[in-house]
Every structure is written in structure tokens, then in C-alpha cells.
XYZ file of C-alpha atoms in Angstrom:
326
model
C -24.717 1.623 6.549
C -22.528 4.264 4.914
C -19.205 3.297 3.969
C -17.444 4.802 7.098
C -19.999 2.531 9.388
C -19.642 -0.677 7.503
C -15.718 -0.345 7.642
C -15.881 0.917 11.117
C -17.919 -2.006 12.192
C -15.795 -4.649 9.714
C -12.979 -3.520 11.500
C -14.291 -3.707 15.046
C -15.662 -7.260 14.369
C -19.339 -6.126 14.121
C -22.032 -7.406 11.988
C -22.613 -5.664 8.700
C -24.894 -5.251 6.344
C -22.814 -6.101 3.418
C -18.815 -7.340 3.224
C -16.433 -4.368 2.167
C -14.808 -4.326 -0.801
C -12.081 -2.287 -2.042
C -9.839 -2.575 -5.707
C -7.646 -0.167 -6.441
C -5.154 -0.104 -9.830
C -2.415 2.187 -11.038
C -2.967 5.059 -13.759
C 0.415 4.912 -15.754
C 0.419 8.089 -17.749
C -1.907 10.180 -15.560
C -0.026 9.637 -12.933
C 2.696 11.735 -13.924
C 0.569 14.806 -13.523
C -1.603 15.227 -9.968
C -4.730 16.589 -11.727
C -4.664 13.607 -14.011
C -4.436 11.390 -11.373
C -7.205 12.775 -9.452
C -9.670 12.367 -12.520
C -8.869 8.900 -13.109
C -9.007 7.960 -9.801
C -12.183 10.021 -9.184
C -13.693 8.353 -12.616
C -12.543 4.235 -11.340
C -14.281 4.961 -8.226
C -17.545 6.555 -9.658
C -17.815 3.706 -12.048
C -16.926 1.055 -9.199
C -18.406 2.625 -5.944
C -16.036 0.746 -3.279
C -15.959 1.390 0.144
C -12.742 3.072 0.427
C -10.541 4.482 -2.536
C -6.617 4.575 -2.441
C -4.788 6.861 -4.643
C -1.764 5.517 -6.654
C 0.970 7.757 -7.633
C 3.595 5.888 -9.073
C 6.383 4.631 -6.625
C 8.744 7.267 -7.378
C 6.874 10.245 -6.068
C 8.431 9.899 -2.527
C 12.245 10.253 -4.192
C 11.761 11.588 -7.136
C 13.372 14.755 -5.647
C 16.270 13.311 -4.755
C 16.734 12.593 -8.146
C 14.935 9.621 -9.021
C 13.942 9.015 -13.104
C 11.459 6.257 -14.340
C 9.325 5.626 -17.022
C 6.228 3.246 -17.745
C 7.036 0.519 -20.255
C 4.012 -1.375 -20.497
C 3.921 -3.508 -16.966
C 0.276 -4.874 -16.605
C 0.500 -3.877 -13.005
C 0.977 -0.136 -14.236
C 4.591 -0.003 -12.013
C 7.014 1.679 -13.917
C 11.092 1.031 -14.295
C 13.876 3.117 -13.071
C 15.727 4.623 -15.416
C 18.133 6.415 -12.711
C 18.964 5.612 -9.652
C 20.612 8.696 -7.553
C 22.321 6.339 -4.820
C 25.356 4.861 -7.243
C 27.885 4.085 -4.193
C 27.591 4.563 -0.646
C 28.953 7.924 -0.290
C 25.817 8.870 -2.326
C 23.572 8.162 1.018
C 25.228 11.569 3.038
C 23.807 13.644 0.018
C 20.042 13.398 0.616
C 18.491 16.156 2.465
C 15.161 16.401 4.420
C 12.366 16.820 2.028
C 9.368 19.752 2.342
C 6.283 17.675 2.387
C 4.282 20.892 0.707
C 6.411 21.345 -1.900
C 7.657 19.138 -5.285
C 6.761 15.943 -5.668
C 5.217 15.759 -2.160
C 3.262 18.820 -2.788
C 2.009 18.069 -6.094
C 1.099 14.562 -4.438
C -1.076 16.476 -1.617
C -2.689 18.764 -3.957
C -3.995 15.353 -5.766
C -5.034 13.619 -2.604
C -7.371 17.253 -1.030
C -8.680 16.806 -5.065
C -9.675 13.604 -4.906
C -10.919 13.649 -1.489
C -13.486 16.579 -2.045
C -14.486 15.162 -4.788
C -15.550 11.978 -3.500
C -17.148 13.049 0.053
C -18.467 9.858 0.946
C -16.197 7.384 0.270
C -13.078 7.312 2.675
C -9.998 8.165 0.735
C -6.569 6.593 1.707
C -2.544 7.569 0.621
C 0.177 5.386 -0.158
C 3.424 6.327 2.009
C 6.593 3.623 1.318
C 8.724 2.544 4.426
C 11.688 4.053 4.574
C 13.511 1.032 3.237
C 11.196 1.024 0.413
C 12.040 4.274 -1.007
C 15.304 3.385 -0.417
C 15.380 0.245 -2.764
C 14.457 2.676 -5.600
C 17.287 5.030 -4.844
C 19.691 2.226 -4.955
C 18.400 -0.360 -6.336
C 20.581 -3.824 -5.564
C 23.394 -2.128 -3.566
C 20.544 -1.758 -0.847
C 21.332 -4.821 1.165
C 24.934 -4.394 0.611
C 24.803 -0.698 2.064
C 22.852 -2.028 4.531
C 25.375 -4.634 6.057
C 28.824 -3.053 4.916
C 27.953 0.813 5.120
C 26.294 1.092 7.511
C 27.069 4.384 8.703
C 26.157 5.902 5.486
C 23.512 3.981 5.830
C 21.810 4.946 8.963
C 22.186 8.839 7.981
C 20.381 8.183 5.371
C 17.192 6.156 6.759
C 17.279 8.967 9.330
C 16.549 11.599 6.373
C 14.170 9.391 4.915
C 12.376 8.944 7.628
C 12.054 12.629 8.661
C 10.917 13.439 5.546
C 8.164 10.597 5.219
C 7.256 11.468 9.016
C 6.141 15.544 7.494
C 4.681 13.696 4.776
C 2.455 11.741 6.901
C 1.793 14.191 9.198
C 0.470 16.495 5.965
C -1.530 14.409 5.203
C -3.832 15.119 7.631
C -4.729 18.508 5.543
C -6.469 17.102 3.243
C -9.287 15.332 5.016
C -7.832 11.870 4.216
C -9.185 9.136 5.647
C -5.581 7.142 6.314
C -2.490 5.560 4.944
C -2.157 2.662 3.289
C 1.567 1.899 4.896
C 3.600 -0.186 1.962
C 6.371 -2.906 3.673
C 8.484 -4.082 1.338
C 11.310 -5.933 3.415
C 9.411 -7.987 5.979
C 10.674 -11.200 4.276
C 13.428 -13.682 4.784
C 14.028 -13.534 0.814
C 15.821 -9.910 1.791
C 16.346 -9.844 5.636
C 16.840 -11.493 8.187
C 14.565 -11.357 10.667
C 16.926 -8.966 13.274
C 17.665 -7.208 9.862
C 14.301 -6.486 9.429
C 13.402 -5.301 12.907
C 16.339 -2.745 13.719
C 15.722 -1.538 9.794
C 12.257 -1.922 9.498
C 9.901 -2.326 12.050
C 11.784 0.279 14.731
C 11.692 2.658 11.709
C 8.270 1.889 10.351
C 6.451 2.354 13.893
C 8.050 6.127 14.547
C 6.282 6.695 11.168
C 2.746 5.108 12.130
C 2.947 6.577 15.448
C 2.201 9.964 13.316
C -0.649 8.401 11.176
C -2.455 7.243 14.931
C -5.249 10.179 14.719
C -6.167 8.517 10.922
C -9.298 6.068 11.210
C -8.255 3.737 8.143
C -4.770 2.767 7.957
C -3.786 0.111 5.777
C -0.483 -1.965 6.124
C 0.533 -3.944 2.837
C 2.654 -6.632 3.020
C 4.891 -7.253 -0.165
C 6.002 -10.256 -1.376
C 6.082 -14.054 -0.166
C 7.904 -15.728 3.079
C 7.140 -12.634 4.916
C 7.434 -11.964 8.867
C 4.140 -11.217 9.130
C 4.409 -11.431 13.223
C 6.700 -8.942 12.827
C 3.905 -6.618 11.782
C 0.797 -7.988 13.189
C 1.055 -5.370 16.438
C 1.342 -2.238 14.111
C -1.023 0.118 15.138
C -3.398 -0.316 12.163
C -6.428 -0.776 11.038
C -6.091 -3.089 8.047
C -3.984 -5.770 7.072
C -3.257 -6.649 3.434
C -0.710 -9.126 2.164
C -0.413 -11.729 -0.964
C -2.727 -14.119 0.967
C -2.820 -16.475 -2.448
C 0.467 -16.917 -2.163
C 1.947 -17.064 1.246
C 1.517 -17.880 4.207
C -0.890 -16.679 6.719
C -4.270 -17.911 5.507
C -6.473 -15.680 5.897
C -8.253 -17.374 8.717
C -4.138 -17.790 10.371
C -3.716 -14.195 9.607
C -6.848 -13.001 11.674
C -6.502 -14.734 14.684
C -2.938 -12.134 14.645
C -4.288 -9.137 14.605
C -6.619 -6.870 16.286
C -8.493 -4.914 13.260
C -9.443 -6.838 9.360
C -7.967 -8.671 6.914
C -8.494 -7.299 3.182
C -7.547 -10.128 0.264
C -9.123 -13.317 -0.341
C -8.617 -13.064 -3.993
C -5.581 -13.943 -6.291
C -5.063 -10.872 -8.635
C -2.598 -12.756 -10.893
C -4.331 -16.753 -11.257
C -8.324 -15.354 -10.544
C -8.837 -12.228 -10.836
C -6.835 -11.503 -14.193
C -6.821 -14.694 -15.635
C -9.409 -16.663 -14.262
C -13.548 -16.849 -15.408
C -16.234 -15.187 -12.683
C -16.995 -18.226 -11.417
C -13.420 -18.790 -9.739
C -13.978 -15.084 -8.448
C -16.883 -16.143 -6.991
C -15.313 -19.360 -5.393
C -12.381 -17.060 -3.846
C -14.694 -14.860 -2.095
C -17.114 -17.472 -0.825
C -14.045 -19.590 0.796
C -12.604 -16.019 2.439
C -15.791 -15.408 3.606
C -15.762 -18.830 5.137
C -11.846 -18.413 6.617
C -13.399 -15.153 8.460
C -16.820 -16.121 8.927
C -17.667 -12.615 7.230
C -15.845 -11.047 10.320
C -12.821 -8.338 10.400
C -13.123 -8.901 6.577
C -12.757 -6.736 3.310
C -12.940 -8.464 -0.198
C -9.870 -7.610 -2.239
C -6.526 -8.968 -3.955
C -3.606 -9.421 -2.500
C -2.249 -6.372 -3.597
C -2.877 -3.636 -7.013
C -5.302 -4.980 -9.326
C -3.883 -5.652 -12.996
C -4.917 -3.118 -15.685
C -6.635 -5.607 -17.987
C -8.534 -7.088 -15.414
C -12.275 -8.494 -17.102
C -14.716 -5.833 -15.438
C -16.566 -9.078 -15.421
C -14.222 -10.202 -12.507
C -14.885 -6.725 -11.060
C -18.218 -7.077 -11.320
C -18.246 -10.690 -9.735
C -16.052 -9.668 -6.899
C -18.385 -6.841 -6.208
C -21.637 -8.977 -5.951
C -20.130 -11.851 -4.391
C -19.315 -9.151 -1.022
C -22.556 -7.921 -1.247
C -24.116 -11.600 -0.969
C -21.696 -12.871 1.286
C -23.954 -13.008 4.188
C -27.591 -14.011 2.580
């Protein structure tokens, strides 16, 4: 199989020949510049070979023009900290306008993806777009959930913007021969929302978006964080689910029997796959291969891999899919 049949068919339920398996990781440095982004990217997936590759900007590249500022400051995961925040009080909402998707940040953003996509013709190649309430945690930081329930006007004008300008954004996407988005939820959890919050400020938001990423073949929804909703998201139109499997609930198995296309995690980035010896690699993959029964599944980490991660672990995790079904 090629990697667009083996995912097809992992994703359908089908037999394989071989368990996917995907890692991705951020670039901090080169991602500040779209070329250098590309040619890391293009390099971790040359030396790695997984079956689909997702680019990782840094965070801020949906808002940075609005004003956003961050810098990296040595965070294993490769995230960097805000240094500004353009949304300082709720009057600051009315102020963003609708973004052009083919120019700035967006632009420079596309012009990576169509680089790394041509340059990697057989693996599928994926984008990170952040939920509307994602990007706007960055712009505000804490006074989010305050906005949220005592602003609300100012508010909703500006999850409207946000979410016309992510809609052009996805909808670009489609010109450079990407394979999907790989959706990032941040708020599906009862440590932020309630669950009404998060469906009349999440999900009815987040499923105008996806309804312009349905003629993409590979779109990936990430979960963030623990005590999440996850029924609240199991019936987006999707292809993949990912979520911190390791550390929240669903199981794997419990998260599969919820949704219609696969499961990718099985592996603690933090406890295993950072920190731990090849052998508890090994362990993690052989029990999510027994959760799924090798079905609907794709071998990865909860979420982005750590930048020191052993290549040993990389290695393990990598020949442990390949085995899975001997």
C-alpha cells in the first residue's frame, strides 16, 4: 500500500498491511520564516518517512496580524510565549477586521504549506487551523472567559470575524494540494466551559468551519487538554480523531466505538515517549493495538512530540506499527 491506501483503508476500518504512524514536532526558530519551515519539515519527514506529515507554524500565525507578539523561550514542546496580547479590554474585540487568507501571515503560511507539499509528493500533507476560540485565547489571554460571559456582545462580533477569516483560510487551503486539516479544539473541557458554553461557542462555530474543509480526504481533529467533552466532538465530520488518550478519558478502545473514522495516539509523549526506555514504547503500542484490534488505528502521541525526544523512541514507535499485525 501507498500511504494514501493504508490511511484510506485505516480509516474505513479495512485491513492493512502495516499500522499508520504519524509524529509530528514544532521547529522553534524556523518557524518564524515559511521557507525555513518548509525545509525542516521536509528534512523530519525524509529522515522519518510517516504516513502523513503536518506542518507546524507556531500558534500565532493565525493572529499575528491582528497584532499578536511572541517569542520562543526554550519550551521542550517548541510552543512559544506571548509577549503581547492585542485584546487588553473588551472594547478591543470591535477592532479586528476580516483577514486576507493570501496575504501576511496567512499568505506566508500557504506559500510554506504548496512548498512542502510538492516537495513531498507521496506523503499526504496536513495544516493546522485553531478554532476560533483558540485564536482567541492568544489575543486575550485570561480575560477570554470573562469576555465570554460578561461581554458578550463584543464578544460575538468578534468570533464572527474570526471565524470568517479562518473559513478563507480553510477554504485556501485547498490551493496547495493539501491533503487536510488537522482542526485544533482547545475549549472542549469542563476545566474552561461548560458544556452549553462550549456548544453555542465552540462546536456551532467549529462545524461552519469544517463544513469548508468537507472536500479534504484527511482531516484531523485534536483534542486539547484533560476532562474534555469528547461527545461533543465525536460527530464532526472528520476523518481522524486525536486527543491526550494517556491522560484522559476515552480509552482508546471507549473513544472508537464514538466515532465513525480512526483514532491516532496510543502513546504518552510526556511519561513514554520522552522520558521513558524503548521498551515502554513498545508496550504502549502493543496495548493500543490491542484496544483497536489494529482497526481505525494510527500510532502516535497524544498530541506534538517533545523536541528531545530519544530517536530511539522514534525508532521503536516506528517498528512497533509496522509489526503490529505479524
Amino acid at each position: 500500500m501507498n500511504k494514501r491506501e493504508r490511511l484510506e483503508a485505516a480509516i474505513a476500518g479495512q485491513g492493512v498491511d502495516r499500522i499508520p504512524v504519524v509524529l509530528w514536532r514544532h521547529f522553534p526558530g524556523d518557524d518564524q520564516d515559511p521557507a525555513n519551515l518548509a525545509a525542516a519539515t521536509i528534512a523530519f519527514q525524509q529522515r522519518w518517512d510517516f504516513d502523513f506529515v503536518k506542518v507546524t507554524p507556531a500558534s500565532s500565525f493565525q493572529i499575528k496580524d491582528w497584532g499578536a507578539q511572541d517569542e520562543w523561550l526554550g519550551n521542550t514542546e517548541g510552543t512559544r510565549q506571548y509577549t503581547h496580547r492585542p485584546v487588553q479590554r473588551a472594547s478591543d474585540w470591535r477592532g479586528l477586521r476580516t483577514l486576507d487568507a493570501r496575504s501576511g501571515a496567512l499568505g506566508e503560511q500557504l506559500k510554506c504549506l504548496k512548498g512542502v507539499v510538492e516537495a513531498l509528493p507521496e506523503a499526504p500533507v496536513i495544516q493546522p487551523v485553531f478554532s476560533p476560540l483558540a485564536q482567541m485565547k492568544t489575543l486575550a489571554g485570561e480575560r477570554l472567559l470573562v469576555d465570554l460571559r460578561q461581554n458578550t456582545a463584543d464578544f460575538k462580533a468578534a468570533i464572527e470575524t474570526i471565524a470568517q477569516s479562518t473559513l478563507a483560510f480553510v477554504r485556501e487551503i485547498a490551493s496547495t494540494g493539501a491533503a487536510g486539516v488537522f482542526y485544533a479544539v482547545q475549549h472542549a473541557t469542563s476545566n474552561l466551559l461548560s458544556a452549553a458554553e462550549f456548544t453555542e461557542w465552540g462546536r456551532e462555530y467549529d462545524l461552519r468551519i469544517l463544513e469548508a474543509a468537507g472536500d479534504y480526504w484527511l482531516n484531523v481533529v485534536h483534542i486539547h487538554g484533560d476532562n474534555i467533552y469528547f461527545d461533543a466532538v465525536a460527530d464532526y465530520p472528520m476523518q481522524v480523531w486525536n486527543w491526550h488518550d494517556r491522560e484522559t478519558r476515552p480509552s482508546l478502545a471507549d473513544g472508537l466505538a464514538k466515532i465513525k473514522g480512526a483514532a491516532c495516539g496510543g502513546i504518552a509523549r510526556d511519561s513514554v515517549m520522552l522520558c521513558g526506555q524503548p521498551e515502554a514504547v513498545r508496550q504502549q503500542v502493543a496495548d493500543a493495538i490491542a484496544q483497536t484490534k489494529g482497526r481505525r488505528y494510527i500510532v502516535g502521541t497524544g498530541c506534538v512530540t517533545m523536541i528531545p525526544t530519544p530517536e530511539a523512541n522514534i525508532r521503536t514507535a516506528i517498528d512497533a506499527a509496522a509489526k503490529g499485525l505479524v
